[in-house]
Coordinates of C-alpha atoms in Angstrom, one line a residue:
M6 CA 0.3 -0.4 -0.2
K7 CA 3.0 2.2 1.0
R8 CA 4.2 1.8 -2.6
L9 CA 1.1 2.6 -4.0
F10 CA 1.0 5.9 -2.5
T11 CA 4.7 6.2 -3.3
L12 CA 4.0 5.6 -7.1
I13 CA 1.0 8.0 -7.0
A14 CA 3.1 10.9 -5.5
L15 CA 5.7 10.3 -7.8
C16 CA 3.4 10.6 -11.2
F17 CA 1.8 13.7 -9.6
C18 CA 5.1 15.5 -8.9
A19 CA 6.3 14.6 -12.8
V20 CA 2.8 15.7 -13.9
N21 CA 3.7 19.2 -12.1
L22 CA 7.2 19.3 -13.6
Y23 CA 5.9 19.8 -16.9
A24 CA 2.8 21.7 -16.2
Q25 CA 1.8 24.3 -18.7
N26 CA 0.4 27.8 -18.8
R27 CA -1.9 29.1 -21.5
V28 CA -1.1 32.6 -22.7
Y29 CA -3.5 34.6 -25.3
C30 CA -2.9 37.1 -28.3
E31 CA -5.1 38.6 -30.5
I32 CA -4.6 39.6 -34.3
V33 CA -6.4 42.1 -36.3
E34 CA -6.4 43.1 -39.8
R35 CA -4.9 46.7 -40.0
K36 CA -4.3 47.7 -43.3
S37 CA -4.7 45.8 -46.9
F38 CA -2.1 46.5 -49.6
G39 CA -4.5 45.8 -52.6
K40 CA -4.3 41.7 -51.8
K41 CA -1.8 41.7 -49.2
V42 CA -2.3 42.3 -45.8
K43 CA -0.8 43.9 -42.2
V44 CA -1.9 42.7 -39.1
I45 CA -1.1 44.0 -35.7
V46 CA -0.8 41.8 -32.6
D47 CA -2.2 42.2 -29.2
F48 CA -0.4 40.3 -26.4
G49 CA -1.9 42.5 -23.5
Q50 CA 0.6 45.0 -23.9
K51 CA 0.1 48.4 -22.9
R52 CA -1.7 50.4 -26.0
Q53 CA 0.1 52.7 -28.0
K54 CA -1.5 56.0 -29.5
N55 CA -0.7 54.4 -33.0
N56 CA -1.2 50.3 -33.5
A57 CA 2.1 50.6 -35.6
A58 CA 3.9 49.5 -32.6
Q59 CA 2.1 46.4 -32.3
T60 CA 2.8 45.4 -36.4
L61 CA 4.7 42.3 -36.9
V62 CA 8.3 42.7 -38.4
D63 CA 10.9 40.6 -39.3
K64 CA 14.3 40.1 -37.6
N65 CA 15.8 43.4 -39.7
G66 CA 12.7 45.5 -38.3
D67 CA 10.9 45.1 -41.7
M68 CA 7.1 45.1 -41.7
V69 CA 5.7 41.7 -42.4
I70 CA 3.3 41.4 -44.9
F71 CA 0.7 38.4 -45.7
N72 CA -0.7 37.2 -48.7
S73 CA -4.2 37.1 -46.7
K74 CA -5.4 37.1 -43.1
I75 CA -5.2 33.1 -43.6
D76 CA -1.7 33.1 -44.3
A77 CA -1.0 35.4 -41.1
L78 CA -2.8 32.9 -39.1
N79 CA -0.6 29.9 -40.6
Y80 CA 2.3 31.8 -39.7
L81 CA 1.0 32.1 -36.1
D82 CA 0.1 28.2 -36.5
S83 CA 3.5 27.7 -37.4
L84 CA 5.0 29.2 -34.4
G85 CA 2.9 27.0 -31.9
W86 CA -0.3 29.5 -31.6
N87 CA -3.8 27.9 -31.7
F88 CA -6.8 29.4 -32.8
L89 CA -9.5 29.8 -30.2
Q90 CA -12.1 32.0 -31.6
A91 CA -12.8 34.8 -33.9
Y92 CA -15.6 37.6 -33.6
T93 CA -16.6 40.5 -35.6
E94 CA -16.6 44.1 -34.2
V95 CA -19.1 46.2 -36.0
N96 CA -18.4 50.2 -35.8
G97 CA -20.8 53.0 -36.8
S98 CA -24.2 53.3 -38.0
D99 CA -26.2 51.2 -40.7
G100 CA -25.1 53.9 -43.8
D101 CA -21.3 54.3 -42.2
A102 CA -20.9 51.0 -40.6
S103 CA -17.5 49.1 -41.1
S104 CA -16.5 45.7 -39.4
Q105 CA -13.0 44.5 -38.4
I106 CA -12.8 40.5 -37.8
H107 CA -10.6 39.8 -34.5
W108 CA -9.0 36.4 -34.0
L109 CA -7.9 35.2 -30.9
L110 CA -5.3 32.5 -30.5
Y111 CA -3.8 30.6 -27.6
K112 CA -0.1 28.9 -26.9
E113 CA 0.6 26.3 -24.2
I114 CA 3.8 27.3 -22.6
T115 CA 6.3 25.6 -20.0
D116 CA 7.2 28.0 -17.3
N117 CA 10.4 28.6 -18.6
E118 CA 9.3 29.0 -22.3
D119 CA 9.1 32.4 -23.9
P120 CA 5.5 32.4 -25.5
Y121 CA 6.6 35.2 -28.3
K122 CA 9.6 33.2 -29.5
G123 CA 9.4 33.8 -33.3
L124 CA 7.1 37.1 -33.3
I125 CA 8.9 40.7 -32.9
T126 CA 6.6 43.7 -32.8
K127 CA 7.6 46.9 -33.9
E128 CA 7.9 48.0 -30.6
M129 CA 9.8 45.1 -29.6
S130 CA 12.2 45.6 -32.5
D131 CA 12.7 49.6 -31.7
K132 CA 13.7 48.8 -27.9
G133 CA 15.8 46.1 -28.8
I134 CA 14.0 43.2 -27.3

């Protein structure tokens, strides 16, 4: 009986060593360039006056332009982010309404894992992060 309790305790400890946390982000299409799109990423960081600080850039600091919103979603999926939900935000009234699609994503990480690995925003690039 003692061995059974010891085995259960060891299993519980092993599971806790690899405990995962869930982090979230939101992506929103910000601007279209013909058929290409730019997205902003919100990790819950402090909002800037202009959303340019939240746009994705490459390691050289150049803005990442995607072929479509699905291309952006596939890019984030390749970095381990999972689609959770999409919703549409409508602004304005009947004659002057505009809509914007928001995609919520999540990523399971361990305590010592960097959830943003592979993602650089303009703000991070400007700060040298």
